Structures are given as structure tokens and as C-alpha cells.
Coordinates of C-alpha atoms in Angstrom, one line a residue:
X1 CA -67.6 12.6 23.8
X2 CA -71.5 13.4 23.0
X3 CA -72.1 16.5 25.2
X4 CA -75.6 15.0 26.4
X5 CA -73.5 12.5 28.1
X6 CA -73.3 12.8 32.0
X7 CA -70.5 12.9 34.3
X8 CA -69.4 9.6 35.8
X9 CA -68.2 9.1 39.5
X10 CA -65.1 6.8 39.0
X11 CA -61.7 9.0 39.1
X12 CA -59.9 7.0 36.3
X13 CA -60.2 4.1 33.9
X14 CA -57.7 1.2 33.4
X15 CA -57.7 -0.6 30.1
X16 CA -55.6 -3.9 30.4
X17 CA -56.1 -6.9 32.9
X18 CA -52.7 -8.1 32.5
X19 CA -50.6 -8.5 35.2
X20 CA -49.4 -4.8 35.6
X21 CA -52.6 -3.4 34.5
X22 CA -54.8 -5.1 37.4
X23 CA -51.9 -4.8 40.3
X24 CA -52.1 -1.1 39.5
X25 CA -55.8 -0.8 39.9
X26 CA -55.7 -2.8 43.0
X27 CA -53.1 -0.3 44.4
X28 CA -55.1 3.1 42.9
X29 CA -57.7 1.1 44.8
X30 CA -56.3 0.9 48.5
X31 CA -55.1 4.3 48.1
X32 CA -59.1 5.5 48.4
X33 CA -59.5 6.3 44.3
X34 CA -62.6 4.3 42.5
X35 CA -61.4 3.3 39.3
X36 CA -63.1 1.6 36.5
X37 CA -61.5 -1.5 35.0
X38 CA -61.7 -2.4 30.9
X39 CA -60.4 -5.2 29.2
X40 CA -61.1 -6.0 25.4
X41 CA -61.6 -9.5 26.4
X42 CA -64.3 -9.0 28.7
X43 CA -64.4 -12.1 30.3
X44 CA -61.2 -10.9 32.2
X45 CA -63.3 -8.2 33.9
X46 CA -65.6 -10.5 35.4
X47 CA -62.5 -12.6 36.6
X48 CA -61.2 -9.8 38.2
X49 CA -63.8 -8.7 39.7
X50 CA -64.8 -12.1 41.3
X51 CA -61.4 -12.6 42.2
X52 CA -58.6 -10.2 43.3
X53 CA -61.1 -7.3 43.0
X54 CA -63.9 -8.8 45.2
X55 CA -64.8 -6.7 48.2
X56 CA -63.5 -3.7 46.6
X57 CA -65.6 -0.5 44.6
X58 CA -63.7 -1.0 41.3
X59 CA -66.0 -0.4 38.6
X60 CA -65.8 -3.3 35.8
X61 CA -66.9 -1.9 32.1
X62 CA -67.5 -4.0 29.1
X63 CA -66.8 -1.5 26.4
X64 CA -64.6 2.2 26.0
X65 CA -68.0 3.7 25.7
X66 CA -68.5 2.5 29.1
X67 CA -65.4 3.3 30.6
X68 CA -65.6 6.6 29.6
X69 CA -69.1 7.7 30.7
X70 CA -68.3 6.3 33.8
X71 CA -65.3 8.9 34.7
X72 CA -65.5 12.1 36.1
X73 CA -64.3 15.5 34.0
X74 CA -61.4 15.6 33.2
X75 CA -61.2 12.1 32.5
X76 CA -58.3 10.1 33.0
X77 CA -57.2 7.0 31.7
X78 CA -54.1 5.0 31.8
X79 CA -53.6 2.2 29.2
X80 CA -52.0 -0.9 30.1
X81 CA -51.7 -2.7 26.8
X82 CA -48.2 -4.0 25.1
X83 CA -46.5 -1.0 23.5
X84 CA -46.8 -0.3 19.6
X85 CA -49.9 -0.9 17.4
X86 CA -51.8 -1.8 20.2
X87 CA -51.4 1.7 22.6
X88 CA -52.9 3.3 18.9
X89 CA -56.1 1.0 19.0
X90 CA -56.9 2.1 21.8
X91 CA -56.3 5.8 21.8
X92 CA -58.2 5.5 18.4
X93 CA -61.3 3.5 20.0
X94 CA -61.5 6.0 22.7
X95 CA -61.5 9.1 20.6
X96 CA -64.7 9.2 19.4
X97 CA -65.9 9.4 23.2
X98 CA -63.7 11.8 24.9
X99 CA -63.4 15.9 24.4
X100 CA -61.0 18.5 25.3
X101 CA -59.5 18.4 28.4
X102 CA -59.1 14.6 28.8
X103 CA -56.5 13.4 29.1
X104 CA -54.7 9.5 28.2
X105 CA -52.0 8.0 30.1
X106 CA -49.8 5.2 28.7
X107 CA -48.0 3.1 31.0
X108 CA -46.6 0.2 28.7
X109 CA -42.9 0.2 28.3
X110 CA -43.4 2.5 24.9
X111 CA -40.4 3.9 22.5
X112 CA -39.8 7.3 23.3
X113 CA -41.1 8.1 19.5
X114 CA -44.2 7.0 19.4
X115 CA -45.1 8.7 22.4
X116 CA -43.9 12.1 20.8
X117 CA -46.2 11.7 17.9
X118 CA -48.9 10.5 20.1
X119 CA -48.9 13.6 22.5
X120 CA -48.5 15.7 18.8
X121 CA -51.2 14.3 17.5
X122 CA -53.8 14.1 20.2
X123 CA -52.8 18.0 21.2
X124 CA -54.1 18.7 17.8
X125 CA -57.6 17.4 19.2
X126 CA -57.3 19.0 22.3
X127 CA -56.6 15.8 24.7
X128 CA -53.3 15.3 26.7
X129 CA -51.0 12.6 26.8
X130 CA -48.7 11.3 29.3
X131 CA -46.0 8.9 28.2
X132 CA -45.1 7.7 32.4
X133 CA -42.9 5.4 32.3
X134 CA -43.7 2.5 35.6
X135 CA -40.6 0.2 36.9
X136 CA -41.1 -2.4 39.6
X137 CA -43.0 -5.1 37.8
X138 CA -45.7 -7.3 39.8
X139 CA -45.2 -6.4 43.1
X140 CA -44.1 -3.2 42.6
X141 CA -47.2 -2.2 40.6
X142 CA -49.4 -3.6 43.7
X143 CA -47.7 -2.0 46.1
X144 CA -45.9 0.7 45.3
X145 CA -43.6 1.1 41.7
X146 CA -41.2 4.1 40.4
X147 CA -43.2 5.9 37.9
X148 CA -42.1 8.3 35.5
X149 CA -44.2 10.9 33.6
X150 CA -43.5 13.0 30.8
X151 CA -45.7 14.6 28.2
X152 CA -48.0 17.2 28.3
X153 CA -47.4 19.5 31.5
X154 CA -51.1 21.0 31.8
X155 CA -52.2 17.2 32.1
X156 CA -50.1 16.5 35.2
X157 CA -51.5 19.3 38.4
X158 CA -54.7 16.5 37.7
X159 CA -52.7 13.2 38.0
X160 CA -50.2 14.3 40.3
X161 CA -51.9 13.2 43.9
X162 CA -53.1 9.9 42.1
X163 CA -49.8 8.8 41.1
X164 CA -47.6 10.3 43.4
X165 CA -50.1 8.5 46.2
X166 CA -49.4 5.2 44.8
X167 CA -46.0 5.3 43.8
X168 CA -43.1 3.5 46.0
X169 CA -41.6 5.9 48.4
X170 CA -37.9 7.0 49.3
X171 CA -36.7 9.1 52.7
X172 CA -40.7 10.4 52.5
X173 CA -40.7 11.3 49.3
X174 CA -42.5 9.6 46.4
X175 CA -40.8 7.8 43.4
X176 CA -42.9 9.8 40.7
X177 CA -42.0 13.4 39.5
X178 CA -42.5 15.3 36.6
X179 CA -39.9 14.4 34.3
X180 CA -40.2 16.2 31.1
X181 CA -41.9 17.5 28.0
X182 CA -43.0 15.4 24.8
X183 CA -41.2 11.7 25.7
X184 CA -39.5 12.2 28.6
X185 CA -41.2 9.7 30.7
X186 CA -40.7 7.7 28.2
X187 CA -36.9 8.2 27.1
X188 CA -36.2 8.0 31.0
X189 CA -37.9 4.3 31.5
X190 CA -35.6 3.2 28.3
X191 CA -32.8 4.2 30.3
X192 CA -33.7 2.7 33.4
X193 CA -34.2 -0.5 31.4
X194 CA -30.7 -0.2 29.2
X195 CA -28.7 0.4 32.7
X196 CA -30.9 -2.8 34.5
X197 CA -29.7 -4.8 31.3
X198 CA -26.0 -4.0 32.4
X199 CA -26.7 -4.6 35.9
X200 CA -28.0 -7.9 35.4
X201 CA -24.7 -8.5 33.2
X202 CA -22.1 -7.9 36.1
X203 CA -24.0 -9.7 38.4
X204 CA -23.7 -13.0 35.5
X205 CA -20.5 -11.8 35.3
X206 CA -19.1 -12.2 38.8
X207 CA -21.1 -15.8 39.0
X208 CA -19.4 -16.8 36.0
X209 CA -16.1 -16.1 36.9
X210 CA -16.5 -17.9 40.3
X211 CA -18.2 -20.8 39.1
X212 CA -16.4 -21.7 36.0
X213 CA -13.1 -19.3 36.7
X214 CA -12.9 -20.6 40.1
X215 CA -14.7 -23.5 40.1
X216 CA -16.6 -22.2 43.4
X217 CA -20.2 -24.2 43.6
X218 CA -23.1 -22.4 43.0
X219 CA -24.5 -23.2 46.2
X220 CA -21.4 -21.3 48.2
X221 CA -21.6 -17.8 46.2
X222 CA -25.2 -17.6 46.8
X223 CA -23.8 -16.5 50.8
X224 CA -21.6 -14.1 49.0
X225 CA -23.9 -12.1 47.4
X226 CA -26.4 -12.2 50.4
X227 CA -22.8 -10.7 52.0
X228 CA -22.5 -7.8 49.3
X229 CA -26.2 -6.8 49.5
X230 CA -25.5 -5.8 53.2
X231 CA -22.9 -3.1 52.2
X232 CA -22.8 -0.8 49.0
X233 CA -24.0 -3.4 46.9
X234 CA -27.2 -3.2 48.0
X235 CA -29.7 -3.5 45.7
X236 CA -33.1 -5.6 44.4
X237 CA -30.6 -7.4 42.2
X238 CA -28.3 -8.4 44.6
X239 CA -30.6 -9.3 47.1
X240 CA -32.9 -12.0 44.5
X241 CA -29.4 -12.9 42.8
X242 CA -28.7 -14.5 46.1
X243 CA -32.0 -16.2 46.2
X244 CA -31.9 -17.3 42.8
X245 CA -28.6 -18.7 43.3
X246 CA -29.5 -20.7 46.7
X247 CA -32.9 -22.1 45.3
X248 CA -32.4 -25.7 44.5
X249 CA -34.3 -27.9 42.4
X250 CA -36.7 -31.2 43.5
X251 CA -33.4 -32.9 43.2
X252 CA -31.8 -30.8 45.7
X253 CA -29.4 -29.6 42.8
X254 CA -29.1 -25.6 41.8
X255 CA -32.1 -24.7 39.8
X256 CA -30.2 -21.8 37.9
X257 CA -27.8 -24.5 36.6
X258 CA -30.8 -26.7 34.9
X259 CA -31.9 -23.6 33.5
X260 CA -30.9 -22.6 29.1
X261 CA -28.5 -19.9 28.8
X262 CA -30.2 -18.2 26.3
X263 CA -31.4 -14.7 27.4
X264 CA -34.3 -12.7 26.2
X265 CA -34.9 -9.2 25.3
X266 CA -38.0 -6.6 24.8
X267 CA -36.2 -4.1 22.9
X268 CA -35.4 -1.5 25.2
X269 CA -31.8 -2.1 25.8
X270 CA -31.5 -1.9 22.2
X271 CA -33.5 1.2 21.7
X272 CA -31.1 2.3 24.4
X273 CA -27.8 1.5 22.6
X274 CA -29.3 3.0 19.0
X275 CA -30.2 6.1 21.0
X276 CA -26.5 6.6 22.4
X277 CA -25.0 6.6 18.9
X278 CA -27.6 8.9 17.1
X279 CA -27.2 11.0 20.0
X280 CA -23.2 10.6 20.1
X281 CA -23.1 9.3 23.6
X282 CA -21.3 6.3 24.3
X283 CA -23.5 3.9 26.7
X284 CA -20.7 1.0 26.2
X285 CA -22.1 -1.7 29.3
X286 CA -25.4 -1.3 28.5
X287 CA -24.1 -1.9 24.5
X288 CA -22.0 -4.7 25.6
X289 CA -25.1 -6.6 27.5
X290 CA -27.6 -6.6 24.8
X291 CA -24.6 -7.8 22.7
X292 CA -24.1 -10.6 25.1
X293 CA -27.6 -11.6 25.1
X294 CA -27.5 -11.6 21.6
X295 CA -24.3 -13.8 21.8
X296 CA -26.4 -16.2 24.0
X297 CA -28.8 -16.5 21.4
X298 CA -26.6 -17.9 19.5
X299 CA -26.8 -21.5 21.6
X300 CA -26.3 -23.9 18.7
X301 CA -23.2 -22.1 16.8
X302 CA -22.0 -22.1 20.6
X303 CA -22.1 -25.4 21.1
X304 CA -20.4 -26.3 17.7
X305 CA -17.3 -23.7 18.3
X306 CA -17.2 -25.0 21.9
X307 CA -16.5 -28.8 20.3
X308 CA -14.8 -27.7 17.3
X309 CA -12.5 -24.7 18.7
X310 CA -12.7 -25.5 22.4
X311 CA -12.3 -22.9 25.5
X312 CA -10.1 -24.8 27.8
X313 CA -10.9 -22.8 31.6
X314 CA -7.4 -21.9 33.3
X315 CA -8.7 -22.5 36.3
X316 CA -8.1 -19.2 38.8
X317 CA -5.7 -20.3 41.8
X318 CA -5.4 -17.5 43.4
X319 CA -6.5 -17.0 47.0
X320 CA -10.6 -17.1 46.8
X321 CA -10.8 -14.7 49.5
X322 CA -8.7 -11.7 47.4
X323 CA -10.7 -13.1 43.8
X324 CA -13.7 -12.2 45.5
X325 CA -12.7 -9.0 47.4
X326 CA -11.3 -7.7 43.8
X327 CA -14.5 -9.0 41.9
X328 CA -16.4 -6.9 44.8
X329 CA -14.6 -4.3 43.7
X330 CA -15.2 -5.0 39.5
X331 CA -18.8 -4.8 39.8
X332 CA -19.1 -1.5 41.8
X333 CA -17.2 0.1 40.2
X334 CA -18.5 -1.1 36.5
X335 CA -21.8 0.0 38.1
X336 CA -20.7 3.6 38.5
X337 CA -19.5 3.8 35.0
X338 CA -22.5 2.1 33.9
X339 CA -25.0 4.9 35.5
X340 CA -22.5 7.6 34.9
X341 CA -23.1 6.9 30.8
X342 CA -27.1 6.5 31.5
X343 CA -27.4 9.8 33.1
X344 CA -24.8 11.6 30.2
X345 CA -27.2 9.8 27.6
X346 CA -30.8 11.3 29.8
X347 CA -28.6 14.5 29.2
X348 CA -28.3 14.6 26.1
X349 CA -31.1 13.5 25.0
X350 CA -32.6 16.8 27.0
X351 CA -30.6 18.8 25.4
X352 CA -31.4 17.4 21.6
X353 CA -35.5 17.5 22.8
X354 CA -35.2 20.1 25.0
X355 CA -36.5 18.5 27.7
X356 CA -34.8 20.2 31.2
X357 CA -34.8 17.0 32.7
X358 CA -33.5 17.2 36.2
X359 CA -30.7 14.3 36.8
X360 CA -31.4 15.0 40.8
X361 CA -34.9 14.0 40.7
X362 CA -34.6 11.1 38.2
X363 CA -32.3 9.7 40.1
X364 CA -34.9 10.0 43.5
X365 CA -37.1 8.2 41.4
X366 CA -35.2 5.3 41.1
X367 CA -34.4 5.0 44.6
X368 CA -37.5 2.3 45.2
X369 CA -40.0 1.0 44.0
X370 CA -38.5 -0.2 40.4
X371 CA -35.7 -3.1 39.7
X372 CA -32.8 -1.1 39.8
X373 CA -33.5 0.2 43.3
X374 CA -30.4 0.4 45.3
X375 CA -28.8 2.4 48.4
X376 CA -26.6 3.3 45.4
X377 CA -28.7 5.4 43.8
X378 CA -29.1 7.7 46.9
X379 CA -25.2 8.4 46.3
X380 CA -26.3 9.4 43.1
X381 CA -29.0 11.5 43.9
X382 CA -26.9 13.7 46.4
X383 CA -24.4 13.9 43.9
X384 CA -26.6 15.6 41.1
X385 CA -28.7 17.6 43.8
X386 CA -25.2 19.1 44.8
X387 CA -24.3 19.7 41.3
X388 CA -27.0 20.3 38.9
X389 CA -25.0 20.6 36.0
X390 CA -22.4 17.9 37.1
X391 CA -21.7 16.5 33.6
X392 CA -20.5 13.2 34.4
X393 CA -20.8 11.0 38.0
X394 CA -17.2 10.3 37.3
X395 CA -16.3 13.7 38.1
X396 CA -18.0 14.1 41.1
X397 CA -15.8 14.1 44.4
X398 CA -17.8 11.0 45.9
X399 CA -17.6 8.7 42.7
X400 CA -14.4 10.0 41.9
X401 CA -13.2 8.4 44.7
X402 CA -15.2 5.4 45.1
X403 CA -13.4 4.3 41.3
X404 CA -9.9 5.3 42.5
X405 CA -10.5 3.1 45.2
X406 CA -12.0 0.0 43.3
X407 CA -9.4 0.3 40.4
X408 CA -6.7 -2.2 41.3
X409 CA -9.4 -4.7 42.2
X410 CA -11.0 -3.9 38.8
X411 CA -8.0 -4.8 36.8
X412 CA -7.1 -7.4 39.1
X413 CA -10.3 -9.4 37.9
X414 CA -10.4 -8.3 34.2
X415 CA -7.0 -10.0 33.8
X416 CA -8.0 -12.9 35.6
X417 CA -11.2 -14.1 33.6
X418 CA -9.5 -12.8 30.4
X419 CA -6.5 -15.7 31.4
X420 CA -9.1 -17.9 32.4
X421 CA -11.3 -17.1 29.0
X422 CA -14.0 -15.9 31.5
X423 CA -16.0 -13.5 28.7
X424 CA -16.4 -10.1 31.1
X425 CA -17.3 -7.7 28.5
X426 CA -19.5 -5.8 30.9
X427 CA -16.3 -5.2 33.4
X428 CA -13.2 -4.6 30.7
X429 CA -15.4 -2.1 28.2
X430 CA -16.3 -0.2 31.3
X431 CA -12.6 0.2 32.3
X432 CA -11.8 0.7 28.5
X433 CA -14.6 3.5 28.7
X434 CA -13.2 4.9 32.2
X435 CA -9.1 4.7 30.9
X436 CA -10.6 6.9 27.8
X437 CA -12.7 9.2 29.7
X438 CA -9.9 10.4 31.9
X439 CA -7.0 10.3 28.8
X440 CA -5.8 13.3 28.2
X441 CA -4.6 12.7 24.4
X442 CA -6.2 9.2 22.5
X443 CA -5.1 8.0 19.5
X444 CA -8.1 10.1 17.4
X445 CA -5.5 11.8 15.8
X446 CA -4.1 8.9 13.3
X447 CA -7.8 7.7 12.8
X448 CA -8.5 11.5 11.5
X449 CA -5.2 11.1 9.4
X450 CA -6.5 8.2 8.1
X451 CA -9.5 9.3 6.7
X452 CA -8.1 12.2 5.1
X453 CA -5.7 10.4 3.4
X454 CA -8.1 7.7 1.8
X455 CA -11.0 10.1 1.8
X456 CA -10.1 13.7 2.2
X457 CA -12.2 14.4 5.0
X458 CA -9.9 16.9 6.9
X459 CA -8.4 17.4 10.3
X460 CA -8.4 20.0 13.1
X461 CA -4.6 20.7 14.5
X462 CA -3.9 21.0 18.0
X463 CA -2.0 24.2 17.3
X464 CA -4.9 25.9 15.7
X465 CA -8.1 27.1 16.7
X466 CA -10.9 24.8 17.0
X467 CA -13.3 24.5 14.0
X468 CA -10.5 25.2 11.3
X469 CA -10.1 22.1 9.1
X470 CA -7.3 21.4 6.5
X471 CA -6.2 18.6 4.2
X472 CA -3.2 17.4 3.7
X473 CA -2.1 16.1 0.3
X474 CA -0.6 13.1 1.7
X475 CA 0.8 11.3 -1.7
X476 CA 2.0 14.0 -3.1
X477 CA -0.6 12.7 -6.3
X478 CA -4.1 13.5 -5.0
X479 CA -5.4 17.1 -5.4
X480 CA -6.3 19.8 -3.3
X481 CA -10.5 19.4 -3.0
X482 CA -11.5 18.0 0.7
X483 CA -14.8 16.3 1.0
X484 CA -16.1 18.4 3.3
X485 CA -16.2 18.4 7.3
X486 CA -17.7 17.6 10.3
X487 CA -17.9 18.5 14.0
X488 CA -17.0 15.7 16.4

């Protein structure tokens, strides 16, 4: 920024009227902070300003130039535009205006990547960059959302109050933290959105398998799930899933059965699941529900394998009362496995980036606010506060015997819907993943065999010291040469 430019009074900008963009403002705004709104389209800001902003001191602006001369050193502001090309016009625009010291918060539901080279490159110029991550959608951005920052750490002692002040908050303390260096925020967000994509797919899973498995009406397991959100199932999930399912239509039918069962995607369960394998960190529910929604997608091949190849339902006949008290016991403990592979992913993606995040707090963060809220999570929390260096949920004493608890139930329904040919990939790849985790010996071996036989890629033997690989001239015809190693 030109140095004969004054000093404005607002305490930060806001570029983006969408939906997110003005709730947040609205809430900076009731928490005593003047902030200046911007939207490219300017007629938005005079909208907003006439309508859900009247009566309040938000500042509109009509160009970056603007914004910025309105904020006070350092300046702060947090863009609110879709993630990719866009979050760079805008840093680019503002450029020209700002100086050392400022600092640029993106909010948008970013790849952990971009945010890394952003926060590189605007280092280089002296400006710092927060990546923060912000979960709870409408109402959570008006009133109170999770928000997690990451990025550059001399940046947050001058956003801390702001956003700590109108984050949600959890036993008194706020859901917003410091998370990390360089994408963080970021990377912890993607998470939180890869484990909400497998909540939201054992939830559809225990519908399914009552509705179609059991044949229950859609209107009786809506009281079921109002049931379960009054005990350790508790969550924002649960809680609308039973809403959803109760809301009927004009016609006084279930809305939720007029409505396509196709299912959309943003791209950050999928980030999620490619993050897991370059990482080498198995995230197996989250995988299998952007693979379901994918399979969704796939609504017209459906519809001709369902006339041409046919699923006749077996319809479930066993007592509803112990389908439902097993399926109870399916999704909890599919939940635990689920979040037990987010947080070993956040891990090692810390330990790749060098990042120290803290499972503890991330946990805390998630408590309210954002759409995975639960009483669950509080488990959690307690759990990695205990043990900071707790490598897995599924080895903690808690967890450990919440699962041992649920397992019967857990296999009890996983048969069931795969007799019925109820799909529950969601519930039989987490037990898959748990029966592997817990296996002493797995069938590794042969694959290893395997490769060095067709491809001489070696093995390690369990009667030798790790790291020593040899190959094994299995024919009798091929030759000595290996074609090199690997560490798994």
C-alpha cells in the first residue's frame, strides 16, 4: 500500500457476500468488531447493507482499494470466495495496496496445497497468510462455527481474540485454536469434511437397511433416530437425520423418498482419500463413501442393471427390536473406526509437513459449532488430552471398549444387509479395517512372494532383522538380480 495512505478505523475486511461470507460479518459484527464488507459485484453490498446489515456499523466498500484504506494497521482480511483461481484474484488484486505486516485470511474450503504455496509466496513479500479452515455452514457462520487456522504463526497473536470471540463454544472454551504451520488449517478442514462424508454414509446406511432390508416406513425410523440422538449418538447429524426423515411432503408422503438418489460432492472427500494413500494411511469409510456417491452417480447404468440383473431384497425377519439395537451398535462403532483413521491421517500428515498438530485440541474444535459436532467427540478429546501420543483411538482404554462391546451387533448387521443385498460398504470395510488392525499376522506375506516371483522385488523374513531383503529364485530359471526394494 502507498505509504501516504492513512490508517482506516474498521478492524477487518470481508470480501464475499455469499452466504458464509455475510453470516460471518454479521457475527464479527455482534461480537463489537467494525468490519468492512466487499463484494466484486457491488450491487450485493448495497443489498446487504439495506437488508441483514441495516442498523449495524458495517462498512460497505466498492472496490479492494477501498477496503483496504479503510482497515486499521495491521490489516486483516478474510476472503470468502470459492476455493481455487478465484482465492488468487483476489490476493493478486489486493497486493498492490497492502505492505508488510498485513496479513490475508482465507476461509473458503481450500486444498491444503494451494494454501502452502500461497503462504510461500506472500512471505516472500512480507504479508501473512492464514489458511482457517470454518465448519458449521449457515447458521454456524452467524452464530458461532468451528474454525481452524493454520499458516503463518506471527499472523495469529492479531486474529486470535477476533476469531476465537466468534467461534462456537464447548465446556467454555472456544472451537478455534492454533492448528499448525503452512496448511494446517487447511489439511484439518479436509479431514473434518472426509470423516462428515462417512458419517453421512452410516446414517444412509442404517435407513436403508430398515427401509428396504426391513421394510420399516420411513415415517417410523424417523422416532428412532430422534431415540439415538438422546444417547451416544448424539450428534448434528442424527439430530436433522431425524427431521429429515419425519418431514413430509404437500401430499402428506416422506419428502426424502420423492427426492433423486444421486449425491454430490465438492472434492474434499476425495482430496481426503488421495491424501491417505500418498501419505500411506488407510482412511477406508471415508474411501468407501465418496465411492458410494460416485456409485450413485451412476443413476442411469443403475437403473438398467436393476431391470436387467435384478437385486431381489430378502426381506430381514428378524425381531425389529434386536435389527435395530445391533444396527445401533454398527454405526457407533463404524464411527469410532471412522475418526480413529481421520486423526492417524491428521498425524501423519504432521509428521510428513512437520506440522505438531495437537490431536487433543483438534478434536475440542470439533466439539460445536461445525457439522460433525457430537457428544462423541468430547470422548475423543479426553482420550488424546490423556495420551498425546496415543497413535490410534482404537487403542485407547475407552474406545477399546466401546468396539468390544458393539462387535457382535456390528457383525450381526453386516451379515444381515449382505443377505438381504443391502449395500453397507461404510459398516463391513470398517470392520474389514478393525479385523486387520488388531491381526497379528495378515496374509502380506504371499502378496510379497508374489511380486518377487513375477517381478523380483524382494522380501523381508520374519526370522531376520528388519530392513534385510532377499530374493528368491523361485523357478529355478530366472537369475539372481532383484529389482530393487522398498520400505512398507
Amino acid at each position: 500500500m502507498n505509504a501516504e495512505q492513512s490508517d482506516g478505523t474498521a478492524d477487518i475486511g470481508v470480501v464475499g457476500l455469499a452466504v458464509m461470507g455475510r453470516n460471518l460479518i454479521l457475527n464479527i459484527d455482534d461480537h463489537g468488531y467494525t468490519v468492512a464488507a466487499y463484494n466484486r459485484t457491488t450491487e450485493r453490498v448495497d443489498e446487504f447493507l439495506e437488508g441483514d446489515a441495516a442498523g449495524t456499523d458495517i462498512v460497505g466498500t466498492y472496490s479492494l482499494e477501498e477496503l483496504v484504506a479503510s482497515l486499521a494497521r495491521p490489516r486483516r482480511i478474510l476472503t470468502m470466495v470459492r476455493a481455487g483461481a478465484a482465492v488468487d484474484g483476489v490476493i493478486d488484486a489486493l497486493l498492490p495496496h497492502l505492505e508488510a505486516g498485513d496479513i490475508i485470511l482465507d476461509g473458503g474450503n481450500s486444498q491444503f496445497t494451494d494454501t502452502v504455496a500461497r503462504a510461500q509466496r506472500l512471505a516472500q513479500q512480507g504479508i501473512h497468510f492464514i489458511g482457517a479452515g470454518i465448519s458449521g455452514g449457515e447458521e454456524g457462520a452467524r452464530y458461532g462455527p468451528s474454525i481452524m487456522p493454520g499458516g503463518s504463526a506471527q499472523a495469529w497473536p492479531h486474529v486470535k481474540e477476533l476469531l476465537q470471540s466468534i467461534a462456537a463454544q464447548a465446556e467454555g472454551e472456544p472451537c478455534c485454536d492454533w492448528v499448525g504451520a503452512g496448511g494446517a488449517g487447511h489439511y484439518v478442514k479436509m479431514v473434518h469434511n472426509g470423516i462428515e462424508y462417512g458419517d453421512m454414509q452410516v446414517i444412509a446406511e442404517a435407513y436403508d437397511l430398515l427401509h428396504r432390508g426391513a421394510g420399516v416406513p420411513t415415517a417410523e425410523i424417523a422416532p428412532l433416530f430422534a431415540e439415538w440422538n438422546a444417547g451416544k449418538l448424539e450428534s448434528f447429524l442424527v439430530e436433522i437425520t431425524g427431521e429429515i426423515l419425519g418431514h413430509l411432503d404437500d401430499d402428506g408422503a416422506p419428502l426424502v423418498e420423492k427426492i433423486l438418489d444421486t449425491a454430490g460432492q465438492k472434492g474434499t472427500g476425495k482430496w481426503t482419500v488421495i491424501s491417505s494413500m500418498e501419505l500411506g494411511m488407510p482412511v477406508s469409510l471415508v474411501a468407501e463413501a465418496v465411492y458410494a456417491r460416485i456409485v450413485s452417480s451412476l443413476i442411469d447404468q443403475r437403473h438398467r442393471a436393476a431391470a436387467e440383473i435384478g437385486l431381489p431384497i430378502t426381506v430381514i425377519e428378524d425381531d425389529l427390536d434386536d435389527v435395530k439395537r445391533d444396527l445401533f451398535d454398527a454405526l457407533y462403532a463404524s464411527k469410532i473406526v471412522s475418526y480413529a483413521q481421520g486423526f492417524m491421517l491428521i498425524d501423519a500428515a504432521s509428521d510428513e509437513y512437520g506440522w505438531e498438530i495437537d490431536d487433543g485440541r483438534v478434536a475440542a474444535l470439533w466439539r460445536a459449532g461445525c457439522v460433525i459436532r457430537s457428544r462423541f467427540l468430547g470422548d475423543i478429546t479426553k482420550a488424546f488430552r490423556s495420551q498425546p501420543d496415543l497413535p490410534s483411538l482404537l487403542l485407547d482404554e475407552f474406545f477399546a471398549a466401546e468396539v468390544a462391546a458393539a462387535e457382535a451387533g456390528w457383525r450381526r448387521t453386516v451379515i444381515r444387509a449382505v443377505t438381504a443385498g443391502i449395500p453397507v460398504p461404510a459398516y463391513s470395510s470398517a470392520l474389514a479395517f478393525y479385523d486387520a488392525y488388531r491381526s497379528q499376522r495378515l496374509p502380506a506375506n504371499l502378496i510379497q512372494a508374489q511380486r518377487d516371483y513375477f517381478g523380483a522385488h524382494t522380501y523381508e523374513r520374519i526370522d531376520r532383522p528388519r530392513g534385510e531383503f532377499e530374493h528368491t529364485n523361485w523357478t529355478g530359471t530366472g537369475g539372481t538380480t532383484s529389482a530393487g526394494t522398498y520400505t512398507a
